[in-house]
Tab-separated table of C-alpha atoms and ligand atoms in Angstrom:
chain	number	residue	atom	x	y	z
A	1	MET	CA	-33.042	11.905	33.368
A	2	ASN	CA	-36.156	11.431	30.690
A	3	VAL	CA	-33.166	8.896	27.764
A	4	ASP	CA	-34.023	6.396	26.479
A	5	THR	CA	-30.574	4.673	25.091
A	6	LEU	CA	-27.142	6.886	26.140
A	7	ILE	CA	-24.561	6.470	23.801
A	8	VAL	CA	-20.475	7.715	24.597
A	9	GLY	CA	-18.622	9.466	22.666
A	10	ALA	CA	-19.342	11.240	18.972
A	11	GLY	CA	-17.417	9.970	16.668
A	12	PHE	CA	-18.740	7.780	14.255
A	13	SER	CA	-19.326	5.038	15.842
A	14	GLY	CA	-21.409	6.495	18.422
A	15	ALA	CA	-23.229	9.625	15.977
A	16	VAL	CA	-24.352	6.860	13.401
A	17	ILE	CA	-25.917	4.459	15.788
A	18	ALA	CA	-27.798	7.871	17.344
A	19	ARG	CA	-28.922	8.310	14.255
A	20	LEU	CA	-29.945	4.931	13.144
A	21	LEU	CA	-31.888	4.829	17.038
A	22	ALA	CA	-33.483	8.340	16.158
A	23	GLU	CA	-35.238	7.903	12.558
A	24	ASN	CA	-36.218	3.937	13.381
A	25	THR	CA	-37.704	4.536	16.673
A	26	LYS	CA	-39.233	6.845	19.282
A	27	GLN	CA	-36.600	6.613	22.025
A	28	LYS	CA	-34.639	9.620	22.927
A	29	ILE	CA	-31.293	8.931	22.256
A	30	MET	CA	-28.344	11.553	24.957
A	31	VAL	CA	-24.657	11.500	23.456
A	32	ILE	CA	-22.365	12.633	25.269
A	33	ASP	CA	-18.513	13.187	24.510
A	34	SER	CA	-15.953	14.161	27.565
A	35	ARG	CA	-14.454	15.996	25.017
A	36	ASP	CA	-15.440	19.946	23.670
A	37	HIS	CA	-16.511	18.971	20.531
A	38	ILE	CA	-18.201	16.176	18.239
A	39	GLY	CA	-16.511	14.167	15.799
A	40	GLY	CA	-14.431	12.374	17.796
A	41	ASN	CA	-11.015	11.946	16.308
A	42	CYS	CA	-12.753	12.964	12.581
A	43	TYR	CA	-12.628	16.540	13.799
A	44	ASP	CA	-12.241	19.868	11.962
A	45	TYR	CA	-12.432	23.202	12.045
A	46	VAL	CA	-11.143	26.592	10.044
A	47	ASN	CA	-8.350	27.556	11.697
A	48	GLN	CA	-7.756	31.892	11.856
A	49	TYR	CA	-6.312	31.671	8.403
A	50	GLY	CA	-9.650	30.277	6.769
A	51	ILE	CA	-7.893	26.673	6.259
A	52	ARG	CA	-9.125	23.620	7.298
A	53	ILE	CA	-7.376	21.890	10.303
A	54	SER	CA	-7.962	18.061	10.941
A	55	LYS	CA	-7.383	18.340	14.538
A	56	TYR	CA	-6.419	14.560	14.899
A	57	GLY	CA	-4.150	14.461	12.045
A	58	ALA	CA	-5.725	14.258	8.047
A	59	HIS	CA	-8.593	12.023	7.587
A	60	LEU	CA	-9.614	11.014	3.843
A	61	PHE	CA	-12.568	9.059	3.108
A	62	HIS	CA	-12.107	6.107	1.419
A	63	THR	CA	-14.228	2.995	0.513
A	64	THR	CA	-15.608	0.237	-1.464
A	65	ARG	CA	-18.730	-0.225	0.568
A	66	GLN	CA	-21.651	1.072	-1.573
A	67	ASP	CA	-24.060	0.882	1.313
A	68	VAL	CA	-21.791	2.668	3.943
A	69	TRP	CA	-21.499	5.095	0.724
A	70	ASN	CA	-25.358	5.316	0.229
A	71	PHE	CA	-25.578	6.082	3.909
A	72	ILE	CA	-23.126	8.844	4.644
A	73	SER	CA	-23.523	10.996	2.129
A	74	ALA	CA	-26.870	12.108	2.728
A	75	PHE	CA	-24.904	14.016	5.773
A	76	GLY	CA	-23.020	16.907	4.988
A	77	SER	CA	-21.705	17.664	1.054
A	78	TRP	CA	-19.252	15.789	-0.165
A	79	GLU	CA	-16.776	15.992	-3.017
A	80	PRO	CA	-14.448	13.228	-4.876
A	81	TRP	CA	-10.686	13.784	-4.178
A	82	GLU	CA	-7.708	11.155	-4.910
A	83	HIS	CA	-4.972	11.263	-2.403
A	84	LYS	CA	-1.805	11.600	-3.379
A	85	VAL	CA	1.618	11.287	-1.024
A	86	LEU	CA	5.269	11.684	-1.580
A	87	ALA	CA	8.487	10.678	0.203
A	88	LYS	CA	11.364	12.603	0.767
A	89	ILE	CA	14.511	10.318	-0.110
A	90	TYR	CA	17.972	11.590	0.894
A	91	PRO	CA	20.149	10.067	-1.245
A	92	ARG	CA	22.367	7.404	0.839
A	93	ASP	CA	25.745	8.930	0.420
A	94	GLY	CA	24.674	11.724	2.951
A	95	SER	CA	24.115	14.616	0.819
A	96	ASP	CA	21.618	17.161	1.068
A	97	ASP	CA	20.334	16.064	-2.634
A	98	PHE	CA	16.735	15.140	-1.581
A	99	ALA	CA	13.782	13.563	-3.923
A	100	TYR	CA	10.366	12.538	-3.875
A	101	ALA	CA	8.328	9.647	-5.018
A	102	PRO	CA	5.280	8.362	-4.669
A	103	VAL	CA	3.932	6.563	-2.077
A	104	PRO	CA	3.142	3.613	-2.498
A	105	ILE	CA	5.664	2.247	-4.366
A	106	CYS	CA	5.101	1.654	-7.912
A	107	ILE	CA	6.411	2.292	-11.892
A	108	GLN	CA	7.647	6.026	-11.220
A	109	THR	CA	8.762	5.510	-7.832
A	110	ILE	CA	11.201	3.018	-9.536
A	111	GLN	CA	11.827	5.596	-12.384
A	112	LYS	CA	12.769	8.569	-10.070
A	113	LEU	CA	15.005	6.726	-7.998
A	114	TYR	CA	16.113	4.197	-9.129
A	115	ASP	CA	16.077	3.184	-12.997
A	116	SER	CA	14.365	5.291	-15.083
A	117	SER	CA	13.806	2.589	-18.287
A	118	VAL	CA	11.033	0.460	-15.889
A	119	GLN	CA	7.768	1.625	-18.507
A	120	ASN	CA	6.034	-1.420	-17.545
A	121	GLU	CA	4.454	-4.238	-15.784
A	122	GLU	CA	6.639	-6.979	-17.118
A	123	ASP	CA	9.924	-4.185	-16.761
A	124	MET	CA	8.827	-3.531	-12.628
A	125	ARG	CA	8.612	-7.425	-12.308
A	126	ARG	CA	12.049	-8.013	-14.006
A	127	TRP	CA	13.545	-5.001	-11.333
A	128	LEU	CA	12.293	-6.172	-8.644
A	129	ALA	CA	13.124	-10.269	-9.242
A	130	GLU	CA	16.944	-8.256	-10.362
A	131	GLU	CA	16.767	-6.608	-6.460
A	132	THR	CA	15.305	-8.973	-4.697
A	133	ARG	CA	17.748	-12.298	-6.391
A	134	SER	CA	20.223	-13.243	-3.465
A	135	ILE	CA	18.202	-12.199	-1.162
A	136	LYS	CA	17.621	-15.642	0.330
A	137	PHE	CA	15.068	-15.142	4.061
A	138	GLN	CA	13.162	-18.472	4.057
A	139	THR	CA	9.265	-18.189	4.475
A	140	PRO	CA	7.706	-18.035	6.958
A	141	TYR	CA	9.931	-14.991	7.704
A	142	LYS	CA	10.529	-14.514	10.788
A	143	ASN	CA	10.245	-10.529	10.916
A	144	SER	CA	8.980	-7.667	9.004
A	145	MET	CA	13.035	-6.691	8.214
A	146	GLU	CA	12.755	-10.281	6.539
A	147	SER	CA	9.310	-9.910	4.624
A	148	ALA	CA	9.778	-6.199	3.418
A	149	VAL	CA	13.715	-6.750	2.114
A	150	ALA	CA	12.354	-10.859	0.317
A	151	ARG	CA	9.306	-8.094	-1.557
A	152	PHE	CA	11.596	-5.386	-2.370
A	153	GLY	CA	15.101	-5.684	-2.200
A	154	HIS	CA	17.642	-3.737	0.018
A	155	ARG	CA	17.690	-0.500	-1.366
A	156	ILE	CA	13.967	0.571	-1.319
A	157	TYR	CA	13.954	-0.779	2.145
A	158	ASN	CA	16.638	1.553	3.307
A	159	ASP	CA	14.868	4.471	1.671
A	160	PHE	CA	11.267	3.534	3.209
A	161	PHE	CA	11.127	0.586	5.286
A	162	HIS	CA	13.229	0.697	7.950
A	163	SER	CA	13.508	4.320	9.621
A	164	TYR	CA	9.903	4.348	9.209
A	165	THR	CA	9.461	2.508	11.226
A	166	LEU	CA	11.943	2.816	13.852
A	167	LYS	CA	10.332	5.796	14.271
A	168	GLN	CA	6.896	5.353	14.058
A	169	TRP	CA	6.878	2.131	16.309
A	170	GLU	CA	9.921	2.762	18.422
A	171	LYS	CA	11.355	-0.889	17.000
A	172	SER	CA	13.087	-1.995	14.601
A	173	PRO	CA	11.928	-3.938	11.579
A	174	GLU	CA	13.678	-7.201	13.007
A	175	GLU	CA	11.144	-6.969	16.447
A	176	LEU	CA	8.186	-6.616	14.152
A	177	ASP	CA	6.293	-9.501	14.008
A	178	ALA	CA	6.336	-10.369	10.233
A	179	SER	CA	2.750	-9.220	9.203
A	180	VAL	CA	3.292	-5.632	10.148
A	181	LEU	CA	5.063	-4.939	7.194
A	182	GLU	CA	3.873	-7.865	5.126
A	183	ARG	CA	0.740	-5.869	4.317
A	184	ILE	CA	2.516	-2.631	2.587
A	185	PRO	CA	1.251	-2.511	-1.404
A	186	LEU	CA	3.217	-2.846	-4.029
A	187	ARG	CA	1.911	-1.401	-7.409
A	188	TYR	CA	3.106	-3.432	-10.545
A	189	ASN	CA	1.829	-0.101	-13.280
A	190	LYS	CA	1.384	4.003	-12.373
A	191	ASP	CA	-1.748	3.604	-10.554
A	192	ASP	CA	0.155	6.598	-8.141
A	193	ARG	CA	-3.167	6.992	-5.893
A	194	TYR	CA	-2.952	6.335	-2.031
A	195	PHE	CA	-6.172	4.934	-1.889
A	196	THR	CA	-7.161	2.524	-4.564
A	197	ASP	CA	-10.969	2.515	-3.207
A	198	PRO	CA	-13.641	2.952	-5.962
A	199	ILE	CA	-14.884	5.979	-3.727
A	200	GLN	CA	-12.955	8.699	-2.458
A	201	MET	CA	-14.360	11.762	-1.067
A	202	LEU	CA	-13.980	14.390	0.670
A	203	PRO	CA	-16.894	16.722	2.446
A	204	SER	CA	-16.267	20.409	1.495
A	205	CYS	CA	-17.883	21.555	5.086
A	206	GLY	CA	-15.315	19.402	6.926
A	207	TYR	CA	-16.279	16.269	8.714
A	208	THR	CA	-17.795	18.299	11.818
A	209	GLY	CA	-20.180	19.355	9.601
A	210	VAL	CA	-21.597	16.129	9.062
A	211	PHE	CA	-21.314	15.127	11.971
A	212	LYS	CA	-23.251	17.978	12.324
A	213	ASP	CA	-26.112	16.750	10.594
A	214	LEU	CA	-25.641	13.355	11.582
A	215	LEU	CA	-26.867	14.616	15.190
A	216	ASN	CA	-29.239	17.025	14.266
A	217	HIS	CA	-32.913	15.484	14.970
A	218	PRO	CA	-35.365	16.021	17.078
A	219	GLN	CA	-34.855	12.703	19.459
A	220	ILE	CA	-31.144	13.149	20.109
A	221	GLU	CA	-29.205	15.332	22.017
A	222	VAL	CA	-25.547	16.272	22.831
A	223	ARG	CA	-23.765	17.259	25.318
A	224	LEU	CA	-19.969	18.052	25.226
A	225	ASN	CA	-17.392	18.140	28.044
A	226	THR	CA	-19.151	15.645	29.877
A	227	ASP	CA	-17.118	12.240	30.779
A	228	TYR	CA	-19.138	9.001	31.724
A	229	PHE	CA	-17.309	7.822	34.423
A	230	GLN	CA	-17.745	11.679	36.150
A	231	GLU	CA	-21.398	11.421	35.272
A	232	ARG	CA	-22.112	8.037	35.160
A	233	HIS	CA	-24.400	8.138	38.234
A	234	CYS	CA	-26.510	10.311	36.431
A	235	PHE	CA	-27.435	7.893	33.791
A	236	ASN	CA	-28.223	5.079	36.207
A	237	GLY	CA	-32.004	5.011	34.880
A	238	VAL	CA	-31.029	4.593	31.402
A	239	ASN	CA	-31.592	1.563	30.225
A	240	PHE	CA	-29.697	0.799	27.025
A	241	THR	CA	-25.895	2.134	26.877
A	242	VAL	CA	-23.349	2.217	23.591
A	243	PHE	CA	-19.703	2.748	25.066
A	244	THR	CA	-17.496	3.562	21.860
A	245	GLY	CA	-13.984	5.059	24.444
A	246	PRO	CA	-11.531	2.712	25.761
A	247	ILE	CA	-13.007	-0.499	27.071
A	248	ASP	CA	-9.600	-1.298	29.272
A	249	GLY	CA	-11.148	2.438	30.662
A	250	TYR	CA	-14.711	1.170	31.284
A	251	PHE	CA	-13.581	-2.007	33.357
A	252	ALA	CA	-10.584	0.219	34.980
A	253	SER	CA	-11.573	-0.605	38.268
A	254	ARG	CA	-11.280	-4.632	37.822
A	255	GLY	CA	-7.573	-4.221	37.775
A	256	LEU	CA	-6.196	-5.648	34.750
A	257	ASP	CA	-2.998	-4.799	33.263
A	258	ARG	CA	-4.370	-1.026	30.792
A	259	LEU	CA	-3.819	-1.832	26.545
A	260	GLU	CA	-1.208	-0.592	24.914
A	261	TYR	CA	-1.392	2.432	22.026
A	262	ARG	CA	0.620	5.096	19.674
A	263	SER	CA	0.237	8.275	19.949
A	264	LEU	CA	0.641	11.419	17.853
A	265	ARG	CA	2.081	14.751	18.757
A	266	PHE	CA	1.018	17.630	15.633
A	267	GLU	CA	3.109	20.234	15.783
A	268	GLU	CA	1.935	23.565	13.875
A	269	ASP	CA	3.862	26.735	11.544
A	270	THR	CA	2.082	28.962	9.383
A	271	PHE	CA	3.474	30.495	6.685
A	272	GLU	CA	2.848	34.076	4.985
A	273	MET	CA	2.294	32.742	1.113
A	274	GLY	CA	0.536	36.315	-0.030
A	275	ASP	CA	-0.923	34.416	-3.101
A	276	LYS	CA	-3.694	32.332	-2.261
A	277	ASP	CA	-3.199	29.573	-4.652
A	278	THR	CA	0.197	28.968	-3.576
A	279	VAL	CA	1.241	25.876	-1.211
A	280	MET	CA	4.335	25.078	0.192
A	281	GLN	CA	5.052	21.097	-0.948
A	282	PRO	CA	4.530	19.559	-3.832
A	283	ALA	CA	1.909	17.228	-1.943
A	284	SER	CA	-0.546	17.649	0.767
A	285	VAL	CA	1.269	15.369	2.670
A	286	VAL	CA	4.612	14.463	2.480
A	287	ASN	CA	6.564	11.180	3.987
A	288	GLU	CA	9.476	11.271	5.888
A	289	PRO	CA	11.654	7.388	5.910
A	290	SER	CA	14.090	9.074	6.655
A	291	MET	CA	16.494	9.878	10.409
A	292	ARG	CA	17.736	12.584	9.417
A	293	VAL	CA	13.964	14.630	11.149
A	294	PRO	CA	12.375	13.023	13.740
A	295	TYR	CA	8.995	13.852	12.328
A	296	THR	CA	6.871	10.899	10.479
A	297	ARG	CA	4.878	13.134	7.893
A	298	THR	CA	4.439	17.070	7.070
A	299	VAL	CA	0.098	17.726	5.800
A	300	GLU	CA	-0.338	21.009	4.763
A	301	PHE	CA	-3.952	21.196	4.991
A	302	LYS	CA	-4.768	24.076	2.325
A	303	GLN	CA	-4.027	21.328	-0.438
A	304	PHE	CA	-6.990	19.574	0.293
A	305	LEU	CA	-9.961	20.528	-1.831
A	306	ASN	CA	-8.072	23.048	-3.583
A	307	GLN	CA	-8.169	25.590	-0.251
A	308	ARG	CA	-7.584	29.505	-0.859
A	309	SER	CA	-5.500	31.240	1.643
A	310	THR	CA	-2.683	34.324	1.439
A	311	HIS	CA	-1.522	31.570	4.033
A	312	THR	CA	-0.315	27.887	5.023
A	313	THR	CA	-0.026	26.153	7.258
A	314	LEU	CA	1.739	23.055	7.653
A	315	VAL	CA	1.348	20.117	10.961
A	316	ARG	CA	4.247	17.795	11.336
A	317	GLU	CA	3.448	14.330	13.038
A	318	TYR	CA	5.826	12.681	15.351
A	319	SER	CA	5.177	9.375	17.143
A	320	ALA	CA	4.796	8.659	20.878
A	321	SER	CA	4.034	6.410	23.086
A	322	ASN	CA	2.364	8.429	25.342
A	323	GLY	CA	-1.284	10.899	24.221
A	324	ASP	CA	-4.511	10.287	22.730
A	325	PRO	CA	-5.132	6.246	22.525
A	326	TYR	CA	-4.490	6.122	18.118
A	327	TYR	CA	-3.303	2.706	17.551
A	328	PRO	CA	-3.793	-0.004	19.250
A	329	VAL	CA	-0.415	-2.225	19.456
A	330	PRO	CA	-0.638	-5.583	18.091
A	331	ASN	CA	1.352	-7.630	19.587
A	332	GLU	CA	0.801	-11.248	22.064
A	333	ARG	CA	0.590	-9.860	25.326
A	334	ASN	CA	-2.233	-7.014	23.694
A	335	THR	CA	-4.034	-9.606	21.750
A	336	LYS	CA	-4.441	-11.987	24.412
A	337	LEU	CA	-5.196	-8.223	27.767
A	338	TYR	CA	-8.271	-7.539	25.146
A	339	ALA	CA	-9.060	-10.995	24.689
A	340	THR	CA	-9.864	-10.732	28.702
A	341	TYR	CA	-11.488	-7.217	28.765
A	342	GLN	CA	-13.700	-8.546	25.898
A	343	GLN	CA	-14.725	-11.178	28.041
A	344	LEU	CA	-16.055	-9.102	30.675
A	345	ALA	CA	-17.669	-7.195	27.572
A	346	GLU	CA	-19.991	-9.800	26.940
A	347	ARG	CA	-20.544	-10.411	30.474
A	348	GLU	CA	-21.784	-6.550	30.931
A	349	THR	CA	-25.493	-6.571	29.868
A	350	GLU	CA	-26.089	-9.228	32.429
A	351	ALA	CA	-23.811	-7.593	35.381
A	352	GLU	CA	-25.845	-4.640	34.946
A	353	ARG	CA	-29.030	-6.025	34.523
A	354	ARG	CA	-29.412	-2.910	31.830
A	355	THR	CA	-28.010	-3.489	27.612
A	356	VAL	CA	-24.234	-2.110	27.739
A	357	LEU	CA	-23.140	-2.217	24.442
A	358	PHE	CA	-19.306	-1.617	23.772
A	359	LEU	CA	-19.263	-0.451	19.560
A	360	GLY	CA	-16.234	1.324	17.632
A	361	ARG	CA	-12.178	1.751	17.630
A	362	LEU	CA	-11.440	2.220	21.086
A	363	ALA	CA	-13.797	-0.531	22.799
A	364	ASN	CA	-12.708	-3.306	20.238
A	365	TYR	CA	-9.532	-2.019	20.251
A	366	LYS	CA	-8.434	-2.224	16.596
A	367	TYR	CA	-7.713	0.264	13.877
A	368	LEU	CA	-10.881	1.421	11.832
A	369	ASN	CA	-11.160	3.331	9.329
A	370	MET	CA	-14.039	5.752	8.991
A	371	ASP	CA	-16.092	4.075	6.757
A	372	GLN	CA	-15.595	0.481	8.704
A	373	ALA	CA	-16.509	2.504	11.514
A	374	ILE	CA	-19.461	3.412	9.653
A	375	GLY	CA	-19.638	0.246	8.396
A	376	ASN	CA	-19.245	-1.450	12.030
A	377	ALA	CA	-22.369	0.811	13.600
A	378	LEU	CA	-24.689	-0.634	9.864
A	379	ASP	CA	-23.726	-4.210	10.670
A	380	HIS	CA	-24.881	-3.366	14.478
A	381	TRP	CA	-27.845	-2.516	13.457
A	382	GLN	CA	-28.707	-4.662	11.565
A	383	LYS	CA	-28.205	-7.059	13.466
A	384	TRP	CA	-30.359	-5.770	16.341
A	385	THR	CA	-32.948	-4.962	13.888
A	386	LYS	CA	-33.058	-9.096	13.009
A	387	ASP	CA	-32.812	-9.871	16.491
A	388	ASP	CA	-35.348	-7.832	17.557
A	389	MET	CA	-32.948	-6.833	19.684
A	390	ILE	CA	-33.972	-3.312	20.325
A	391	LYS	CA	-37.607	-4.474	21.047
A	392	THR	CA	-36.445	-6.689	23.811
A	393	HIS	CA	-33.701	-4.543	26.001
A	394	VAL	CA	-35.389	-0.932	24.574
A	395	VAL	CA	-38.476	1.263	25.235
A	396	ASN	CA	-39.044	0.699	22.189
B	401	LIG	P1	-13.517	8.318	17.337
B	401	LIG	O1	-13.467	8.762	16.551
B	401	LIG	O2	-12.476	7.775	18.744
B	401	LIG	O3	-14.741	8.354	18.965
B	401	LIG	C1	-14.745	7.856	20.917
B	401	LIG	C2	-15.689	9.256	20.817
B	401	LIG	O4	-15.893	8.776	22.356
B	401	LIG	C3	-14.278	10.794	21.469
B	401	LIG	O5	-14.922	11.328	20.728
B	401	LIG	C4	-13.682	10.258	22.345
B	401	LIG	O6	-13.542	11.848	22.920
B	401	LIG	C5	-15.230	10.141	23.435
B	401	LIG	N1	-14.983	9.386	24.841
B	401	LIG	C6	-14.078	7.910	25.048
B	401	LIG	N2	-14.453	7.834	26.347
B	401	LIG	C7	-15.126	9.031	26.784
B	401	LIG	C8	-15.611	8.605	28.282
B	401	LIG	N3	-15.095	8.192	29.518
B	401	LIG	N4	-16.906	9.770	27.861
B	401	LIG	C9	-17.408	10.639	27.520
B	401	LIG	N5	-16.705	9.838	25.973
B	401	LIG	C10	-16.033	9.459	25.127
B	401	LIG	N6	-9.739	6.698	8.508
B	401	LIG	C11	-9.749	6.754	7.529
B	401	LIG	O7	-11.106	6.057	6.699
B	401	LIG	N7	-8.993	7.639	6.738
B	401	LIG	C12	-8.190	8.432	7.121
B	401	LIG	O8	-7.270	8.942	6.348
B	401	LIG	C13	-7.808	8.471	8.604
B	401	LIG	N8	-6.886	9.188	9.472
B	401	LIG	C14	-6.773	8.633	10.349
B	401	LIG	C15	-5.705	9.515	10.999
B	401	LIG	C16	-5.316	8.824	12.395
B	401	LIG	C17	-3.439	9.902	13.113
B	401	LIG	C18	-6.233	8.423	12.771
B	401	LIG	C19	-5.423	8.150	14.590
B	401	LIG	C20	-6.899	7.628	12.443
B	401	LIG	C21	-7.341	8.178	10.944
B	401	LIG	N9	-8.371	7.218	10.349
B	401	LIG	C22	-8.668	7.398	9.443
B	401	LIG	C23	-9.637	6.567	11.561
B	401	LIG	C24	-10.198	7.023	11.865
B	401	LIG	O9	-9.885	8.263	12.949
B	401	LIG	C25	-11.400	6.377	13.062
B	401	LIG	O10	-12.488	5.389	11.656
B	401	LIG	C26	-12.817	6.884	13.771
B	401	LIG	O11	-12.022	7.770	14.792
B	401	LIG	C27	-13.266	6.337	14.503
B	401	LIG	O12	-14.514	6.555	14.812
B	401	LIG	P2	-15.122	5.963	16.503
B	401	LIG	O13	-16.368	6.731	16.439
B	401	LIG	O14	-14.611	4.034	16.564
B	401	LIG	O15	-13.905	6.352	17.929
B	402	LIG	NA1	-6.702	11.030	13.660
């Protein structure tokens, strides 16, 4: 096959590397993906009601990295969009009188649910101090229940985090490392945006539009419905491979245990609204921390970039232990196991006597936001250029 570089996976990790190789070398690049579409987990499409849906869950682009934005903004077209999320909170007395409150927890959350007199940072600090006054857990906290209760108090913990964590991880916070809930943001101000990064954007023609542009280059060929492990023999002569799929899948024949992932199941419902601007929810994303419903959030895609349609499509997300690999499960077993896979990966180039590199969220067993996946690919490219890796290992 007349290909210099094979890239396995048409998500951001694979597509960005393909583009950089195409623009900076004379190589012929083939990008393959086992799915029937480009874009990896960021893939989106317009449904029969004219609403753009993200097949694998809502994706909001946000970054602090100007170099990432400079690179990616050249592909597709982008519009500023600041994401906001509301949580649906049911009262503790068992009645149905729920309220919507902003997440992350900020001044408006407290005002809405607990104390309308909290107005500024000083009030907020005083209110939280009062709320956590009787809590006597010792640092370092033993688990995520302790680390969350110590910061937020019992009421916020029970309303927002306890059941939500159970639904998300099928484990109670008492069973999770303190670090899992330690990272949850807490704001002492009135910033009720979901992200605070200076750059927050959505692509006007979808992420799929961005990927079409990224891969649209005369030196890049894309083959869909092509699984690397089934078609491997076709690529024997290729001396540079970038693999962005699951690392434990790549080394499956070695008989090691598999890495653990959380997955998601999506349930979709469309409603006729009549008026093109009418929506069903008070926010594009409504989190469901309560045990009264089994799903973790409901996304109303029509609200992103204020799309117009006589209908609206709601997608409910259920956490699942089986399915496509989405979220790595951070525990000791998986960390150790990944280290073993990583050693195999480091030796693979020598073992195969051709360059094989592992890149991206699945190959590195690490949750990466889109900007981190793009940034990671840009950083690798710079390192390869500096080390003359491309010249040494790859026909120019
Ligand atoms: P992927 O997109 O997973 O691409 C890997 C590709 O490799 C896949 O298309 C797969 O089919 C292919 N592949 C695997 N094995 C093989 C094989 N054997 N042969 C051929 N092809 C193969 N990030 C944000 O910044 N903002 C968000 O709001 C956000 N929301 C998210 C919501 C969810 C539910 C999830 C799971 C992730 C979210 N992310 C978000 C993260 C984002 O999805 C990732 O950053 C991005 O997908 C990483 O790209 P990647 O190329 O590394 O992996
Ligand atoms: Na996704």
